[in-house]
Amino acid sequence: MNVKNRKCIRKLSLKSLYANRRRNLIAIFAIALTTLLFTSMFTIVLSLNASYETYQFRQVGGYAHGTFKDVSPEQAERIAAHPKVKATGARKVIGITAEGVFAKIPAEISYMDANCTKWSYATPTTGRMPESGKEVAMDTAALQLLGVTPELGAEVTVSYSITDKDQTAFTVTDTFTLVGYWEYDELMPVHYINISCDYADDIEAQAVKTGLQPFRTDLNVMLASSTNIQGQMEQVDTDLGYTCGQLYRSQQRPDRRQLGIYLIPAGVTARSRADDRHSSFFAAGDFHGVSYHL
């Protein structure tokens, strides 16, 4: 709107404001307080939500969006190349120790790549990840239980049971060189004892010679979006040419490759790998398992 006498109108407006100075100041103050109240409320709610999510992820043992269980190298490549998958992290569990000092909280012996290590809250704060041979990294609580002072280069002797996809077999006792460690989180469901890929492959070769199946490799994934994680995981499976449904494990056909779906509902603490074999669901498909964080 074009007004020829803007100077006069501006002067009248200022006079009106000054005439009701107290009322206007109260109104401005009320608006500022209301804005601050809503800003604080939303900030607190978002912070609480983020803290609750982190709490749940720590209970589960990692914050990856989901996990495709028991995948082959070819399947892992196809999953990583899917447009809905932002990043992947591989993990191969070779054994578990749940007796003696680890009777209360078990320890899993596994190889993790860099992404999986990060998403599992297992990144060494001192030292580095295992790279070759009998190198090991673990949390300080596990070292204390084993009677080892957290010190790079220390020798750590660990006895554990070799575990393949379906059974626990023989026991192995090995002495490792400590190359990294981090503070233990009391909410974690297990102790992570991380080994090198070379060592995992050597133990796997020994286990296969005794008649065991190759160890299971799980592929953790970060999706492009954290919205509708279950739907996205199922979409990845469908896009790659497989089907996704749910059947109880007892219905699994031995002559047919299956898709296992392990759902972790909000508020439920995850159990060790030895336990999750008995709580999975299975359905027809080429991937042996898909795990979702809901």
mmCIF file of C-alpha atoms in Angstrom:
data_model
loop_
_atom_site.group_PDB
_atom_site.id
_atom_site.type_symbol
_atom_site.label_atom_id
_atom_site.label_comp_id
_atom_site.label_asym_id
_atom_site.label_seq_id
_atom_site.Cartn_x
_atom_site.Cartn_y
_atom_site.Cartn_z
ATOM 1 C CA MET A 1 0.000 0.000 0.000
ATOM 2 C CA ASN A 2 1.474 3.315 -1.021
ATOM 3 C CA VAL A 3 1.103 6.105 1.515
ATOM 4 C CA LYS A 4 2.296 9.614 0.688
ATOM 5 C CA ASN A 5 2.611 10.816 4.254
ATOM 6 C CA ARG A 6 4.698 7.978 5.758
ATOM 7 C CA LYS A 7 6.583 10.315 8.058
ATOM 8 C CA CYS A 8 3.384 11.417 9.722
ATOM 9 C CA ILE A 9 2.086 7.871 10.113
ATOM 10 C CA ARG A 10 5.388 6.724 11.616
ATOM 11 C CA LYS A 11 5.265 9.609 14.086
ATOM 12 C CA LEU A 12 1.699 8.780 15.111
ATOM 13 C CA SER A 13 2.636 5.096 15.583
ATOM 14 C CA LEU A 14 5.551 5.979 17.860
ATOM 15 C CA LYS A 15 3.392 8.361 19.861
ATOM 16 C CA SER A 16 0.827 5.572 20.303
ATOM 17 C CA LEU A 17 3.517 3.190 21.544
ATOM 18 C CA TYR A 18 4.892 5.731 23.979
ATOM 19 C CA ALA A 19 1.394 6.552 25.223
ATOM 20 C CA ASN A 20 0.866 2.874 26.203
ATOM 21 C CA ARG A 21 4.475 2.166 27.119
ATOM 22 C CA ARG A 22 3.772 -0.021 30.147
ATOM 23 C CA ARG A 23 1.196 -2.173 28.394
ATOM 24 C CA ASN A 24 3.420 -2.640 25.355
ATOM 25 C CA LEU A 25 6.450 -3.547 27.462
ATOM 26 C CA ILE A 26 4.386 -6.157 29.302
ATOM 27 C CA ALA A 27 3.177 -7.558 25.962
ATOM 28 C CA ILE A 28 6.711 -7.758 24.573
ATOM 29 C CA PHE A 29 7.963 -9.363 27.778
ATOM 30 C CA ALA A 30 5.098 -11.925 27.685
ATOM 31 C CA ILE A 31 5.860 -12.807 24.071
ATOM 32 C CA ALA A 32 9.570 -13.246 24.873
ATOM 33 C CA LEU A 33 8.794 -15.470 27.884
ATOM 34 C CA THR A 34 6.355 -17.578 25.863
ATOM 35 C CA THR A 35 8.936 -18.038 23.107
ATOM 36 C CA LEU A 36 11.583 -18.992 25.669
ATOM 37 C CA LEU A 37 9.152 -21.422 27.349
ATOM 38 C CA PHE A 38 8.300 -23.282 24.141
ATOM 39 C CA THR A 39 11.933 -23.307 22.993
ATOM 40 C CA SER A 40 13.042 -24.751 26.335
ATOM 41 C CA MET A 41 10.225 -27.299 26.330
ATOM 42 C CA PHE A 42 11.042 -28.585 22.850
ATOM 43 C CA THR A 43 14.770 -28.652 23.660
ATOM 44 C CA ILE A 44 14.164 -30.658 26.839
ATOM 45 C CA VAL A 45 11.818 -33.112 25.087
ATOM 46 C CA LEU A 46 14.260 -33.674 22.215
ATOM 47 C CA SER A 47 17.157 -34.112 24.662
ATOM 48 C CA LEU A 48 15.192 -36.630 26.727
ATOM 49 C CA ASN A 49 14.245 -38.537 23.597
ATOM 50 C CA ALA A 50 17.852 -38.622 22.403
ATOM 51 C CA SER A 51 19.043 -39.750 25.843
ATOM 52 C CA TYR A 52 16.408 -42.498 25.968
ATOM 53 C CA GLU A 53 17.395 -43.735 22.508
ATOM 54 C CA THR A 54 21.068 -43.792 23.478
ATOM 55 C CA TYR A 55 20.165 -45.664 26.674
ATOM 56 C CA GLN A 56 18.315 -48.303 24.662
ATOM 57 C CA PHE A 57 21.110 -48.637 22.110
ATOM 58 C CA ARG A 58 23.642 -49.157 24.907
ATOM 59 C CA GLN A 59 21.426 -51.886 26.346
ATOM 60 C CA VAL A 60 21.196 -53.563 22.948
ATOM 61 C CA GLY A 61 24.945 -53.284 22.399
ATOM 62 C CA GLY A 62 25.081 -50.955 19.398
ATOM 63 C CA TYR A 63 23.314 -48.214 17.506
ATOM 64 C CA ALA A 64 23.265 -49.509 13.932
ATOM 65 C CA HIS A 65 19.848 -49.210 12.295
ATOM 66 C CA GLY A 66 19.698 -52.943 11.611
ATOM 67 C CA THR A 67 21.628 -56.136 10.975
ATOM 68 C CA PHE A 68 21.477 -58.635 8.125
ATOM 69 C CA LYS A 69 22.506 -61.919 9.688
ATOM 70 C CA ASP A 70 24.675 -64.616 8.152
ATOM 71 C CA VAL A 71 25.482 -63.014 4.824
ATOM 72 C CA SER A 72 28.012 -64.101 2.228
ATOM 73 C CA PRO A 73 30.619 -61.669 0.818
ATOM 74 C CA GLU A 74 28.562 -61.363 -2.380
ATOM 75 C CA GLN A 75 25.385 -60.586 -0.448
ATOM 76 C CA ALA A 76 27.249 -58.046 1.668
ATOM 77 C CA GLU A 77 28.400 -56.233 -1.473
ATOM 78 C CA ARG A 78 24.880 -56.120 -2.887
ATOM 79 C CA ILE A 79 23.446 -54.802 0.371
ATOM 80 C CA ALA A 80 26.157 -52.134 0.649
ATOM 81 C CA ALA A 81 25.399 -50.972 -2.900
ATOM 82 C CA HIS A 82 21.664 -50.526 -2.239
ATOM 83 C CA PRO A 83 20.581 -46.840 -2.376
ATOM 84 C CA LYS A 84 18.786 -47.065 0.987
ATOM 85 C CA VAL A 85 21.974 -48.246 2.731
ATOM 86 C CA LYS A 86 24.294 -45.415 3.763
ATOM 87 C CA ALA A 87 27.060 -47.490 5.400
ATOM 88 C CA THR A 88 27.779 -51.076 6.475
ATOM 89 C CA GLY A 89 29.869 -52.755 9.156
ATOM 90 C CA ALA A 90 30.760 -56.455 9.298
ATOM 91 C CA ARG A 91 31.152 -58.665 12.352
ATOM 92 C CA LYS A 92 32.168 -62.310 12.669
ATOM 93 C CA VAL A 93 31.659 -63.962 16.062
ATOM 94 C CA ILE A 94 33.916 -66.988 16.578
ATOM 95 C CA GLY A 95 33.178 -67.861 20.176
ATOM 96 C CA ILE A 96 31.796 -66.967 23.565
ATOM 97 C CA THR A 97 32.905 -67.319 27.162
ATOM 98 C CA ALA A 98 30.141 -67.391 29.757
ATOM 99 C CA GLU A 99 31.774 -69.280 32.604
ATOM 100 C CA GLY A 100 34.118 -68.412 35.440
ATOM 101 C CA VAL A 101 34.749 -64.661 35.651
ATOM 102 C CA PHE A 102 32.340 -64.113 32.762
ATOM 103 C CA ALA A 103 29.450 -66.068 34.301
ATOM 104 C CA LYS A 104 27.513 -62.891 35.169
ATOM 105 C CA ILE A 105 28.113 -60.989 31.940
ATOM 106 C CA PRO A 106 29.363 -63.116 29.024
ATOM 107 C CA ALA A 107 32.091 -62.076 26.608
ATOM 108 C CA GLU A 108 31.945 -62.486 22.847
ATOM 109 C CA ILE A 109 35.113 -63.061 20.848
ATOM 110 C CA SER A 110 34.700 -61.564 17.410
ATOM 111 C CA TYR A 111 36.202 -59.641 14.537
ATOM 112 C CA MET A 112 34.664 -56.218 13.855
ATOM 113 C CA ASP A 113 35.534 -53.826 11.074
ATOM 114 C CA ALA A 114 35.914 -50.082 11.739
ATOM 115 C CA ASN A 115 32.223 -49.205 11.296
ATOM 116 C CA CYS A 116 30.949 -52.081 13.403
ATOM 117 C CA THR A 117 33.461 -51.223 16.135
ATOM 118 C CA LYS A 118 32.228 -47.640 16.220
ATOM 119 C CA TRP A 119 28.534 -48.547 16.198
ATOM 120 C CA SER A 120 29.081 -51.137 18.967
ATOM 121 C CA TYR A 121 30.654 -48.625 21.375
ATOM 122 C CA ALA A 122 33.865 -50.645 21.132
ATOM 123 C CA THR A 123 36.312 -48.114 19.710
ATOM 124 C CA PRO A 124 39.554 -48.168 21.747
ATOM 125 C CA THR A 125 40.135 -44.900 23.601
ATOM 126 C CA THR A 126 43.694 -46.042 24.227
ATOM 127 C CA GLY A 127 45.626 -47.826 21.494
ATOM 128 C CA ARG A 128 44.018 -49.146 18.302
ATOM 129 C CA MET A 129 41.943 -51.931 16.786
ATOM 130 C CA PRO A 130 43.525 -55.391 16.245
ATOM 131 C CA GLU A 131 45.097 -55.626 12.795
ATOM 132 C CA SER A 132 46.919 -58.944 12.562
ATOM 133 C CA GLY A 133 47.862 -62.127 14.378
ATOM 134 C CA LYS A 134 46.992 -62.537 18.040
ATOM 135 C CA GLU A 135 46.218 -58.909 18.756
ATOM 136 C CA VAL A 136 43.238 -58.088 20.937
ATOM 137 C CA ALA A 137 41.230 -55.108 22.160
ATOM 138 C CA MET A 138 38.660 -55.180 24.969
ATOM 139 C CA ASP A 139 37.061 -53.117 27.713
ATOM 140 C CA THR A 140 38.745 -52.368 31.032
ATOM 141 C CA ALA A 141 36.201 -54.377 33.056
ATOM 142 C CA ALA A 142 36.997 -57.537 31.068
ATOM 143 C CA LEU A 143 40.717 -56.942 31.626
ATOM 144 C CA GLN A 144 40.102 -56.537 35.343
ATOM 145 C CA LEU A 145 38.140 -59.806 35.465
ATOM 146 C CA LEU A 146 41.062 -61.537 33.755
ATOM 147 C CA GLY A 147 43.501 -60.002 36.221
ATOM 148 C CA VAL A 148 45.280 -57.911 33.595
ATOM 149 C CA THR A 149 46.325 -54.301 34.115
ATOM 150 C CA PRO A 150 45.117 -52.095 31.226
ATOM 151 C CA GLU A 151 48.455 -51.521 29.564
ATOM 152 C CA LEU A 152 49.326 -51.633 25.881
ATOM 153 C CA GLY A 153 51.483 -54.639 25.087
ATOM 154 C CA ALA A 154 50.204 -56.666 28.039
ATOM 155 C CA GLU A 155 49.615 -60.386 27.519
ATOM 156 C CA VAL A 156 45.983 -61.495 27.869
ATOM 157 C CA THR A 157 45.039 -65.163 28.143
ATOM 158 C CA VAL A 158 41.457 -65.975 27.181
ATOM 159 C CA SER A 159 39.631 -69.305 27.208
ATOM 160 C CA TYR A 160 36.486 -69.464 25.092
ATOM 161 C CA SER A 161 34.148 -71.925 23.395
ATOM 162 C CA ILE A 162 34.156 -72.073 19.596
ATOM 163 C CA THR A 163 30.628 -71.414 18.363
ATOM 164 C CA ASP A 164 29.325 -71.863 14.827
ATOM 165 C CA LYS A 165 25.815 -71.147 13.513
ATOM 166 C CA ASP A 166 24.096 -73.956 15.351
ATOM 167 C CA GLN A 167 26.295 -75.366 18.077
ATOM 168 C CA THR A 168 29.000 -74.741 20.640
ATOM 169 C CA ALA A 169 31.996 -76.998 20.050
ATOM 170 C CA PHE A 170 35.480 -77.239 21.535
ATOM 171 C CA THR A 171 37.281 -74.826 23.872
ATOM 172 C CA VAL A 172 40.296 -72.756 22.864
ATOM 173 C CA THR A 173 42.802 -71.041 25.158
ATOM 174 C CA ASP A 174 45.063 -68.437 23.566
ATOM 175 C CA THR A 175 47.350 -65.659 24.730
ATOM 176 C CA PHE A 176 46.934 -62.323 22.966
ATOM 177 C CA THR A 177 48.772 -59.022 22.905
ATOM 178 C CA LEU A 178 46.675 -56.097 24.107
ATOM 179 C CA VAL A 179 46.710 -53.317 21.477
ATOM 180 C CA GLY A 180 43.676 -51.294 22.591
ATOM 181 C CA TYR A 181 41.121 -50.860 25.346
ATOM 182 C CA TRP A 182 38.196 -48.659 26.426
ATOM 183 C CA GLU A 183 36.112 -48.050 29.532
ATOM 184 C CA TYR A 184 33.336 -50.575 30.064
ATOM 185 C CA ASP A 185 29.727 -49.370 29.889
ATOM 186 C CA GLU A 186 27.635 -50.962 32.656
ATOM 187 C CA LEU A 187 24.579 -51.033 30.372
ATOM 188 C CA MET A 188 26.230 -53.205 27.720
ATOM 189 C CA PRO A 189 24.794 -56.748 27.558
ATOM 190 C CA VAL A 190 28.177 -58.387 26.854
ATOM 191 C CA HIS A 191 31.908 -57.758 26.965
ATOM 192 C CA TYR A 192 33.364 -57.349 23.490
ATOM 193 C CA ILE A 193 36.720 -59.063 22.975
ATOM 194 C CA ASN A 194 37.796 -57.949 19.530
ATOM 195 C CA ILE A 195 40.366 -59.909 17.538
ATOM 196 C CA SER A 196 42.028 -59.500 14.151
ATOM 197 C CA CYS A 197 40.511 -60.776 10.916
ATOM 198 C CA ASP A 198 43.553 -63.033 10.398
ATOM 199 C CA TYR A 199 43.022 -64.757 13.734
ATOM 200 C CA ALA A 200 39.291 -65.192 13.113
ATOM 201 C CA ASP A 201 39.977 -66.786 9.723
ATOM 202 C CA ASP A 202 42.570 -69.163 11.232
ATOM 203 C CA ILE A 203 40.193 -70.335 13.962
ATOM 204 C CA GLU A 204 37.396 -70.715 11.419
ATOM 205 C CA ALA A 205 39.604 -72.915 9.236
ATOM 206 C CA GLN A 206 40.421 -75.116 12.249
ATOM 207 C CA ALA A 207 36.735 -75.359 13.183
ATOM 208 C CA VAL A 208 35.654 -76.319 9.660
ATOM 209 C CA LYS A 209 38.243 -79.112 9.637
ATOM 210 C CA THR A 210 36.542 -80.614 12.703
ATOM 211 C CA GLY A 211 33.174 -80.645 10.929
ATOM 212 C CA LEU A 212 31.714 -77.341 12.097
ATOM 213 C CA GLN A 213 29.995 -74.897 9.796
ATOM 214 C CA PRO A 214 31.736 -71.654 8.789
ATOM 215 C CA PHE A 215 31.208 -68.873 11.286
ATOM 216 C CA ARG A 216 28.322 -66.492 10.791
ATOM 217 C CA THR A 217 29.096 -63.036 9.391
ATOM 218 C CA ASP A 218 26.561 -60.347 10.285
ATOM 219 C CA LEU A 219 26.292 -57.072 8.384
ATOM 220 C CA ASN A 220 25.235 -54.030 10.409
ATOM 221 C CA VAL A 221 23.782 -51.206 8.345
ATOM 222 C CA MET A 222 23.118 -47.502 8.649
ATOM 223 C CA LEU A 223 20.237 -46.456 6.424
ATOM 224 C CA ALA A 224 19.853 -43.188 4.564
ATOM 225 C CA SER A 225 16.957 -42.308 6.876
ATOM 226 C CA SER A 226 16.035 -43.368 10.419
ATOM 227 C CA THR A 227 12.313 -43.243 9.573
ATOM 228 C CA ASN A 228 10.482 -46.589 9.249
ATOM 229 C CA ILE A 229 13.604 -48.711 9.721
ATOM 230 C CA GLN A 230 11.763 -52.028 9.529
ATOM 231 C CA GLY A 231 10.079 -51.058 6.271
ATOM 232 C CA GLN A 232 13.369 -49.947 4.756
ATOM 233 C CA MET A 233 15.133 -53.148 5.802
ATOM 234 C CA GLU A 234 12.379 -55.236 4.245
ATOM 235 C CA GLN A 235 12.502 -53.063 1.126
ATOM 236 C CA VAL A 236 16.239 -53.718 0.756
ATOM 237 C CA ASP A 237 15.541 -57.440 1.013
ATOM 238 C CA THR A 238 12.720 -57.241 -1.551
ATOM 239 C CA ASP A 239 14.696 -55.074 -3.987
ATOM 240 C CA LEU A 240 17.477 -57.649 -3.992
ATOM 241 C CA GLY A 241 15.030 -60.302 -5.143
ATOM 242 C CA TYR A 242 14.096 -62.035 -1.898
ATOM 243 C CA THR A 243 10.912 -62.360 0.111
ATOM 244 C CA CYS A 244 10.322 -61.391 3.692
ATOM 245 C CA GLY A 245 7.800 -63.033 6.021
ATOM 246 C CA GLN A 246 7.871 -64.707 9.416
ATOM 247 C CA LEU A 247 7.766 -68.389 10.310
ATOM 248 C CA TYR A 248 8.809 -70.055 13.519
ATOM 249 C CA ARG A 249 12.186 -71.728 13.505
ATOM 250 C CA SER A 250 10.605 -75.156 13.909
ATOM 251 C CA GLN A 251 9.037 -74.675 10.474
ATOM 252 C CA GLN A 252 12.383 -74.130 8.762
ATOM 253 C CA ARG A 253 12.978 -76.559 5.910
ATOM 254 C CA PRO A 254 16.506 -78.034 5.801
ATOM 255 C CA ASP A 255 16.507 -78.022 1.985
ATOM 256 C CA ARG A 256 15.654 -74.350 1.723
ATOM 257 C CA ARG A 257 17.640 -71.242 2.588
ATOM 258 C CA GLN A 258 15.812 -69.072 5.068
ATOM 259 C CA LEU A 259 15.498 -65.464 6.144
ATOM 260 C CA GLY A 260 15.709 -65.004 9.911
ATOM 261 C CA ILE A 261 14.190 -61.884 11.394
ATOM 262 C CA TYR A 262 15.218 -60.944 14.910
ATOM 263 C CA LEU A 263 13.224 -57.981 16.178
ATOM 264 C CA ILE A 264 14.463 -55.961 19.150
ATOM 265 C CA PRO A 265 11.474 -54.005 20.514
ATOM 266 C CA ALA A 266 11.973 -50.772 22.393
ATOM 267 C CA GLY A 267 12.753 -51.273 26.058
ATOM 268 C CA VAL A 268 13.931 -54.878 25.727
ATOM 269 C CA THR A 269 17.512 -55.647 26.635
ATOM 270 C CA ALA A 270 19.312 -57.737 24.042
ATOM 271 C CA ARG A 271 20.824 -61.027 25.084
ATOM 272 C CA SER A 272 24.036 -62.699 24.054
ATOM 273 C CA ARG A 273 24.520 -64.320 20.670
ATOM 274 C CA ALA A 274 24.139 -67.740 22.276
ATOM 275 C CA ASP A 275 20.627 -66.727 23.377
ATOM 276 C CA ASP A 276 19.493 -64.962 20.210
ATOM 277 C CA ARG A 277 19.727 -68.218 18.235
ATOM 278 C CA HIS A 278 16.674 -69.378 20.195
ATOM 279 C CA SER A 279 14.580 -66.212 19.793
ATOM 280 C CA SER A 280 14.743 -65.621 16.044
ATOM 281 C CA PHE A 281 11.975 -65.999 13.501
ATOM 282 C CA PHE A 282 12.537 -67.439 10.055
ATOM 283 C CA ALA A 283 11.003 -66.993 6.622
ATOM 284 C CA ALA A 284 11.730 -67.970 3.034
ATOM 285 C CA GLY A 285 14.552 -66.104 1.328
ATOM 286 C CA ASP A 286 18.255 -66.131 0.622
ATOM 287 C CA PHE A 287 19.452 -64.090 3.604
ATOM 288 C CA HIS A 288 19.751 -66.087 6.810
ATOM 289 C CA GLY A 289 18.760 -63.195 9.028
ATOM 290 C CA VAL A 290 17.720 -59.596 9.383
ATOM 291 C CA SER A 291 17.775 -57.829 12.741
ATOM 292 C CA TYR A 292 15.980 -54.545 13.304
ATOM 293 C CA HIS A 293 16.180 -51.954 16.084
ATOM 294 C CA LEU A 294 12.638 -50.639 16.477
#
